[in-house]
Amino acid sequence: MATPNAAPTARPALPVRLLGLLLAGAAVSVALGVYSDVHDPTGEQTYTLFFTATINFKVWFATVAVFFALVQILTAMRLFGKIHIPRQVPRWLGDVHRLSGTLAFGFSLPVAYHCLWALGFQSTDTRVLAHSLVGCFFYGIFTVKVLSVRSHGLPDWLLPLVGGATFAALVVIWTTSSVWFWTEFGFPSF
Amino acid sequence: MFKKAVNVIEVLALVAALGFAVALARGSDSGSGAGAGESGSGAAIYSSNCASCHGNSGQGGVGPELGDGKVVEAYPDAADEVAVVKQGLGGGRMPAFGGRLDDEEIRAVVDYTRTQLGN
């Protein structure tokens, strides 16, 4: 999406662009939230791979997503000089950063699919409510993150803020699902 | 090389995201009939609370087989199954759901195991 910008001055004003980003993210989150509430949850067991049941599959796929998100955060911190290990930035670090983010997203999709399709938005207790809300928020803030990376001339604080929020949301989602699951039903529950 | 591979994977992820949206948007006629429906339906409760041990279709795993009428054989009276789900069994190997699910939800999931699971 590297649209060559012949005339940088032709870009809309910054507040307009920020508002655009915000609206794009909000649209995704709200769409998922409405869908998960309106769609009749099928209760279907979609897939198990080699796990005991769909839920175990989800617990572990979410965990892999968090692992890649961690790689993503650490590589970002190195790229922006917040940490200094390794001392020299390898040439391929930027690509590792992109790859880890892409994989984290990829591993999250089948999990989210089962949540949205088979379970739906639920508010039976605080954990479930928080999980439902933050789950919808996640893909919205992720959208903002991807669009921000692809845009130029945005303020310096935007990317760390949005990236950090994306990571934080994923950790909340994972804590209210995978970690909760292990505390209830035992680790590792493949 | 590596960069090219990452580019390809990114495009694949984009395709996956589109597939995700399309899959969600398709009609939900594949729903499992009665018992599917509102959130908190028996099927949904089973899938998120019981399937991990009793298997997706109640075929058993960590816990014994429930589907295919097995649970009705073991507990001809539904109230006895409700009690097991509420209080647990085997010193906690089958967890007590009394504090986690309310009476209505336990009723719904028990009905689901008796009438639909693995049939």
Short mmCIF file of C-alpha atoms in Angstrom, two decimals:
data_model
loop_
_atom_site.label_atom_id
_atom_site.label_comp_id
_atom_site.label_asym_id
_atom_site.label_seq_id
_atom_site.Cartn_x
_atom_site.Cartn_y
_atom_site.Cartn_z
CA MET A 1 0.00 0.00 0.00
CA ALA A 2 2.90 2.31 -0.72
CA THR A 3 0.93 4.92 -2.60
CA PRO A 4 3.58 7.32 -3.82
CA ASN A 5 2.69 10.68 -2.41
CA ALA A 6 3.66 13.13 -5.09
CA ALA A 7 2.59 16.18 -3.15
CA PRO A 8 2.76 15.76 0.63
CA THR A 9 0.86 18.99 1.02
CA ALA A 10 -2.13 17.36 -0.61
CA ARG A 11 -2.67 15.24 2.52
CA PRO A 12 -5.61 16.16 4.71
CA ALA A 13 -4.84 17.98 7.95
CA LEU A 14 -3.53 15.90 10.83
CA PRO A 15 -6.68 16.01 13.00
CA VAL A 16 -8.69 14.79 10.04
CA ARG A 17 -6.31 11.90 9.45
CA LEU A 18 -6.30 10.95 13.13
CA LEU A 19 -10.06 11.05 13.15
CA GLY A 20 -10.07 8.85 10.07
CA LEU A 21 -7.87 6.26 11.80
CA LEU A 22 -10.06 6.33 14.87
CA LEU A 23 -13.21 5.90 12.84
CA ALA A 24 -11.76 2.97 10.89
CA GLY A 25 -10.85 1.20 14.13
CA ALA A 26 -14.17 2.00 15.74
CA ALA A 27 -16.01 0.66 12.71
CA VAL A 28 -14.23 -2.69 13.00
CA SER A 29 -14.80 -3.00 16.75
CA VAL A 30 -18.44 -1.97 16.59
CA ALA A 31 -19.09 -4.27 13.64
CA LEU A 32 -17.69 -7.25 15.55
CA GLY A 33 -19.57 -6.29 18.70
CA VAL A 34 -22.88 -5.96 16.90
CA TYR A 35 -22.27 -9.17 14.96
CA SER A 36 -21.43 -11.16 18.07
CA ASP A 37 -24.60 -9.95 19.72
CA VAL A 38 -26.96 -10.32 16.77
CA HIS A 39 -25.66 -13.56 15.31
CA ASP A 40 -27.21 -16.68 16.85
CA PRO A 41 -24.33 -18.55 18.46
CA THR A 42 -24.27 -22.00 16.92
CA GLY A 43 -22.45 -23.70 19.77
CA GLU A 44 -20.74 -25.62 17.02
CA GLN A 45 -17.35 -27.23 17.55
CA THR A 46 -15.53 -25.97 14.55
CA TYR A 47 -12.15 -27.67 14.64
CA THR A 48 -9.81 -29.44 17.01
CA LEU A 49 -6.64 -30.18 15.03
CA PHE A 50 -4.78 -32.59 17.31
CA PHE A 51 -6.28 -31.14 20.51
CA THR A 52 -8.89 -32.78 22.74
CA ALA A 53 -11.54 -30.24 21.81
CA THR A 54 -12.02 -26.88 20.18
CA ILE A 55 -11.57 -25.04 23.44
CA ASN A 56 -8.10 -26.53 23.98
CA PHE A 57 -7.20 -25.64 20.42
CA LYS A 58 -8.23 -22.05 21.14
CA VAL A 59 -6.31 -21.88 24.41
CA TRP A 60 -3.10 -22.84 22.60
CA PHE A 61 -3.57 -20.86 19.43
CA ALA A 62 -4.19 -17.75 21.55
CA THR A 63 -0.99 -18.53 23.43
CA VAL A 64 1.00 -18.78 20.22
CA ALA A 65 -0.49 -15.43 19.17
CA VAL A 66 0.66 -13.87 22.44
CA PHE A 67 4.13 -15.32 21.90
CA PHE A 68 4.40 -13.69 18.46
CA ALA A 69 2.99 -10.45 19.87
CA LEU A 70 5.76 -10.51 22.44
CA VAL A 71 8.36 -10.89 19.67
CA GLN A 72 6.61 -8.02 17.93
CA ILE A 73 6.83 -5.72 20.97
CA LEU A 74 10.47 -6.59 21.67
CA THR A 75 11.56 -6.07 18.06
CA ALA A 76 9.68 -2.75 18.01
CA MET A 77 11.48 -1.65 21.16
CA ARG A 78 14.81 -2.50 19.57
CA LEU A 79 13.95 -0.80 16.28
CA PHE A 80 13.01 2.37 18.12
CA GLY A 81 16.05 2.19 20.39
CA LYS A 82 14.16 1.64 23.62
CA ILE A 83 16.32 -1.37 24.34
CA HIS A 84 19.84 -2.00 23.11
CA ILE A 85 19.98 -5.74 22.78
CA PRO A 86 21.35 -6.80 20.37
CA ARG A 87 23.78 -3.90 20.24
CA GLN A 88 23.65 -3.72 16.45
CA VAL A 89 20.25 -3.79 14.79
CA PRO A 90 20.37 -6.70 12.31
CA ARG A 91 19.18 -5.80 8.82
CA TRP A 92 16.40 -8.34 8.98
CA LEU A 93 14.93 -7.17 12.27
CA GLY A 94 12.29 -5.05 10.55
CA ASP A 95 11.12 -8.07 8.60
CA VAL A 96 11.04 -10.21 11.75
CA HIS A 97 8.90 -7.50 13.27
CA ARG A 98 6.46 -7.62 10.38
CA LEU A 99 6.46 -11.40 10.30
CA SER A 100 5.75 -11.77 14.02
CA GLY A 101 2.85 -9.33 13.83
CA THR A 102 1.39 -11.07 10.82
CA LEU A 103 1.66 -14.47 12.47
CA ALA A 104 0.14 -13.22 15.72
CA PHE A 105 -2.81 -11.93 13.71
CA GLY A 106 -3.03 -15.16 11.72
CA PHE A 107 -3.11 -17.35 14.81
CA SER A 108 -5.77 -15.16 16.41
CA LEU A 109 -8.22 -15.53 13.51
CA PRO A 110 -9.45 -19.13 14.00
CA VAL A 111 -9.82 -18.44 17.71
CA ALA A 112 -11.83 -15.29 17.17
CA TYR A 113 -13.86 -17.06 14.53
CA HIS A 114 -15.09 -19.67 17.00
CA CYS A 115 -15.80 -17.01 19.63
CA LEU A 116 -17.87 -14.92 17.25
CA TRP A 117 -19.53 -17.69 15.32
CA ALA A 118 -20.24 -20.30 17.97
CA LEU A 119 -20.28 -18.47 21.31
CA GLY A 120 -21.21 -14.83 20.70
CA PHE A 121 -21.07 -11.82 22.96
CA GLN A 122 -21.68 -12.89 26.55
CA SER A 123 -21.85 -11.05 29.84
CA THR A 124 -22.52 -13.85 32.33
CA ASP A 125 -19.72 -12.68 34.63
CA THR A 126 -16.96 -10.09 34.75
CA ARG A 127 -14.37 -12.29 33.09
CA VAL A 128 -16.64 -13.18 30.20
CA LEU A 129 -17.82 -9.60 29.77
CA ALA A 130 -14.27 -8.22 29.82
CA HIS A 131 -13.20 -10.89 27.35
CA SER A 132 -16.07 -10.08 24.98
CA LEU A 133 -15.49 -6.33 25.12
CA VAL A 134 -11.72 -6.41 24.79
CA GLY A 135 -12.00 -9.05 22.08
CA CYS A 136 -14.01 -6.65 19.92
CA PHE A 137 -11.71 -3.76 20.83
CA PHE A 138 -8.66 -5.76 19.78
CA TYR A 139 -9.35 -5.95 16.05
CA GLY A 140 -10.28 -2.27 16.03
CA ILE A 141 -7.06 -1.12 17.63
CA PHE A 142 -5.17 -3.62 15.46
CA THR A 143 -6.68 -1.95 12.39
CA VAL A 144 -5.55 1.45 13.65
CA LYS A 145 -2.07 0.03 14.29
CA VAL A 146 -1.69 -1.41 10.79
CA LEU A 147 -3.01 1.77 9.15
CA SER A 148 -0.69 3.93 11.29
CA VAL A 149 2.35 1.90 10.29
CA ARG A 150 1.42 2.31 6.65
CA SER A 151 0.86 6.08 6.88
CA HIS A 152 3.53 8.74 6.94
CA GLY A 153 3.84 11.96 8.82
CA LEU A 154 1.90 10.93 11.90
CA PRO A 155 3.04 12.13 15.33
CA ASP A 156 5.82 10.09 17.00
CA TRP A 157 3.71 9.14 19.98
CA LEU A 158 0.98 7.49 17.94
CA LEU A 159 2.64 4.22 17.01
CA PRO A 160 3.94 3.27 20.48
CA LEU A 161 0.58 4.20 21.95
CA VAL A 162 -1.47 2.20 19.47
CA GLY A 163 1.00 -0.68 19.36
CA GLY A 164 1.15 -0.85 23.13
CA ALA A 165 -2.64 -0.80 23.37
CA THR A 166 -2.90 -3.61 20.82
CA PHE A 167 -0.48 -5.74 22.79
CA ALA A 168 -2.18 -4.92 26.09
CA ALA A 169 -5.56 -5.85 24.66
CA LEU A 170 -4.24 -9.20 23.47
CA VAL A 171 -2.78 -9.93 26.90
CA VAL A 172 -6.10 -9.11 28.57
CA ILE A 173 -7.91 -11.39 26.14
CA TRP A 174 -5.44 -14.18 26.76
CA THR A 175 -5.52 -13.77 30.55
CA THR A 176 -9.31 -13.88 30.62
CA SER A 177 -9.34 -17.03 28.48
CA SER A 178 -6.22 -19.20 28.27
CA VAL A 179 -4.81 -18.35 31.70
CA TRP A 180 -8.26 -18.62 33.26
CA PHE A 181 -8.74 -21.97 31.54
CA TRP A 182 -5.50 -23.37 32.92
CA THR A 183 -6.29 -22.25 36.45
CA GLU A 184 -9.69 -23.95 36.22
CA PHE A 185 -8.88 -27.09 34.30
CA GLY A 186 -5.16 -27.58 34.74
CA PHE A 187 -2.07 -26.93 32.64
CA PRO A 188 -1.32 -27.68 29.82
CA SER A 189 -4.69 -29.17 28.73
CA PHE A 190 -3.80 -29.97 25.11
CA MET B 1 14.59 -13.48 0.11
CA PHE B 2 13.31 -13.24 3.65
CA LYS B 3 11.65 -9.93 2.90
CA LYS B 4 9.87 -11.47 -0.09
CA ALA B 5 8.63 -14.35 2.03
CA VAL B 6 7.30 -11.91 4.63
CA ASN B 7 5.54 -9.97 1.90
CA VAL B 8 3.87 -13.13 0.67
CA ILE B 9 2.83 -14.07 4.21
CA GLU B 10 1.35 -10.63 4.68
CA VAL B 11 -0.73 -11.01 1.56
CA LEU B 12 -1.86 -14.42 2.79
CA ALA B 13 -2.88 -12.87 6.12
CA LEU B 14 -4.91 -10.28 4.27
CA VAL B 15 -6.64 -13.05 2.32
CA ALA B 16 -7.24 -14.90 5.60
CA ALA B 17 -8.80 -11.77 7.08
CA LEU B 18 -11.15 -11.53 4.11
CA GLY B 19 -11.98 -15.21 4.41
CA PHE B 20 -12.69 -14.63 8.09
CA ALA B 21 -15.18 -11.88 7.27
CA VAL B 22 -16.84 -13.96 4.58
CA ALA B 23 -17.09 -17.02 6.84
CA LEU B 24 -18.74 -14.95 9.55
CA ALA B 25 -21.16 -13.42 7.10
CA ARG B 26 -22.44 -16.67 5.63
CA GLY B 27 -25.89 -17.70 6.85
CA SER B 28 -25.90 -19.65 10.09
CA ASP B 29 -28.07 -22.48 8.74
CA SER B 30 -25.43 -24.95 9.90
CA GLY B 31 -26.44 -24.19 13.50
CA SER B 32 -27.29 -27.31 15.44
CA GLY B 33 -31.02 -26.65 15.48
CA ALA B 34 -32.82 -26.36 18.79
CA GLY B 35 -30.42 -25.81 21.64
CA ALA B 36 -28.41 -23.45 19.50
CA GLY B 37 -29.84 -20.00 19.67
CA GLU B 38 -29.35 -17.41 22.33
CA SER B 39 -26.05 -16.95 24.10
CA GLY B 40 -25.99 -19.22 27.08
CA SER B 41 -27.63 -21.98 25.05
CA GLY B 42 -26.82 -25.53 26.10
CA ALA B 43 -24.59 -26.08 23.10
CA ALA B 44 -22.56 -22.93 23.73
CA ILE B 45 -22.22 -23.70 27.43
CA TYR B 46 -21.14 -27.23 26.63
CA SER B 47 -18.56 -26.08 24.14
CA SER B 48 -16.90 -23.61 26.48
CA ASN B 49 -17.19 -25.54 29.76
CA CYS B 50 -17.41 -29.27 29.16
CA ALA B 51 -15.96 -30.17 25.76
CA SER B 52 -12.37 -29.83 26.95
CA CYS B 53 -12.76 -32.96 29.07
CA HIS B 54 -15.72 -34.79 27.59
CA GLY B 55 -14.87 -34.18 23.93
CA ASN B 56 -16.52 -32.08 21.27
CA SER B 57 -19.27 -34.58 20.65
CA GLY B 58 -19.32 -36.08 24.12
CA GLN B 59 -17.17 -39.01 23.06
CA GLY B 60 -15.11 -38.76 26.23
CA GLY B 61 -11.52 -37.79 26.93
CA VAL B 62 -10.35 -36.84 30.39
CA GLY B 63 -13.95 -37.39 31.48
CA PRO B 64 -16.20 -40.31 30.51
CA GLU B 65 -18.33 -40.49 27.38
CA LEU B 66 -21.57 -38.53 27.80
CA GLY B 67 -22.97 -38.44 24.28
CA ASP B 68 -24.91 -41.06 22.40
CA GLY B 69 -27.30 -41.54 25.29
CA LYS B 70 -24.58 -42.69 27.69
CA VAL B 71 -25.36 -40.03 30.25
CA VAL B 72 -29.06 -40.91 30.23
CA GLU B 73 -28.14 -44.54 30.92
CA ALA B 74 -25.97 -43.47 33.84
CA TYR B 75 -28.52 -40.98 35.17
CA PRO B 76 -32.07 -41.91 34.16
CA ASP B 77 -33.27 -38.99 36.29
CA ALA B 78 -32.05 -35.65 34.93
CA ALA B 79 -32.04 -34.21 38.44
CA ASP B 80 -29.20 -36.57 39.37
CA GLU B 81 -27.10 -35.33 36.46
CA VAL B 82 -27.84 -31.75 37.49
CA ALA B 83 -26.53 -32.60 40.94
CA VAL B 84 -23.29 -34.05 39.51
CA VAL B 85 -22.68 -30.98 37.39
CA LYS B 86 -23.41 -28.70 40.35
CA GLN B 87 -21.31 -30.52 42.90
CA GLY B 88 -18.64 -32.23 40.85
CA LEU B 89 -17.45 -35.79 41.12
CA GLY B 90 -14.38 -37.89 41.82
CA GLY B 91 -12.83 -35.50 44.30
CA GLY B 92 -12.76 -32.61 41.85
CA ARG B 93 -11.67 -34.50 38.75
CA MET B 94 -15.06 -33.49 37.47
CA PRO B 95 -15.23 -29.85 38.65
CA ALA B 96 -18.25 -28.44 40.50
CA PHE B 97 -20.07 -25.96 38.31
CA GLY B 98 -22.47 -24.73 40.99
CA GLY B 99 -20.49 -21.52 41.52
CA ARG B 100 -19.79 -20.89 37.84
CA LEU B 101 -23.04 -21.53 36.06
CA ASP B 102 -26.45 -20.55 37.37
CA ASP B 103 -29.31 -23.04 37.69
CA GLU B 104 -30.78 -22.16 34.33
CA GLU B 105 -27.46 -22.65 32.56
CA ILE B 106 -26.85 -25.98 34.26
CA ARG B 107 -30.33 -27.07 33.27
CA ALA B 108 -29.64 -26.02 29.65
CA VAL B 109 -26.32 -27.82 29.41
CA VAL B 110 -27.70 -30.95 31.06
CA ASP B 111 -30.61 -30.99 28.59
CA TYR B 112 -28.12 -30.58 25.81
CA THR B 113 -26.02 -33.56 26.95
CA ARG B 114 -29.13 -35.72 27.22
CA THR B 115 -30.91 -34.87 24.02
CA GLN B 116 -28.44 -33.63 21.44
CA LEU B 117 -24.90 -34.52 22.26
CA GLY B 118 -23.42 -37.09 19.89
CA ASN B 119 -26.82 -38.00 18.48
#
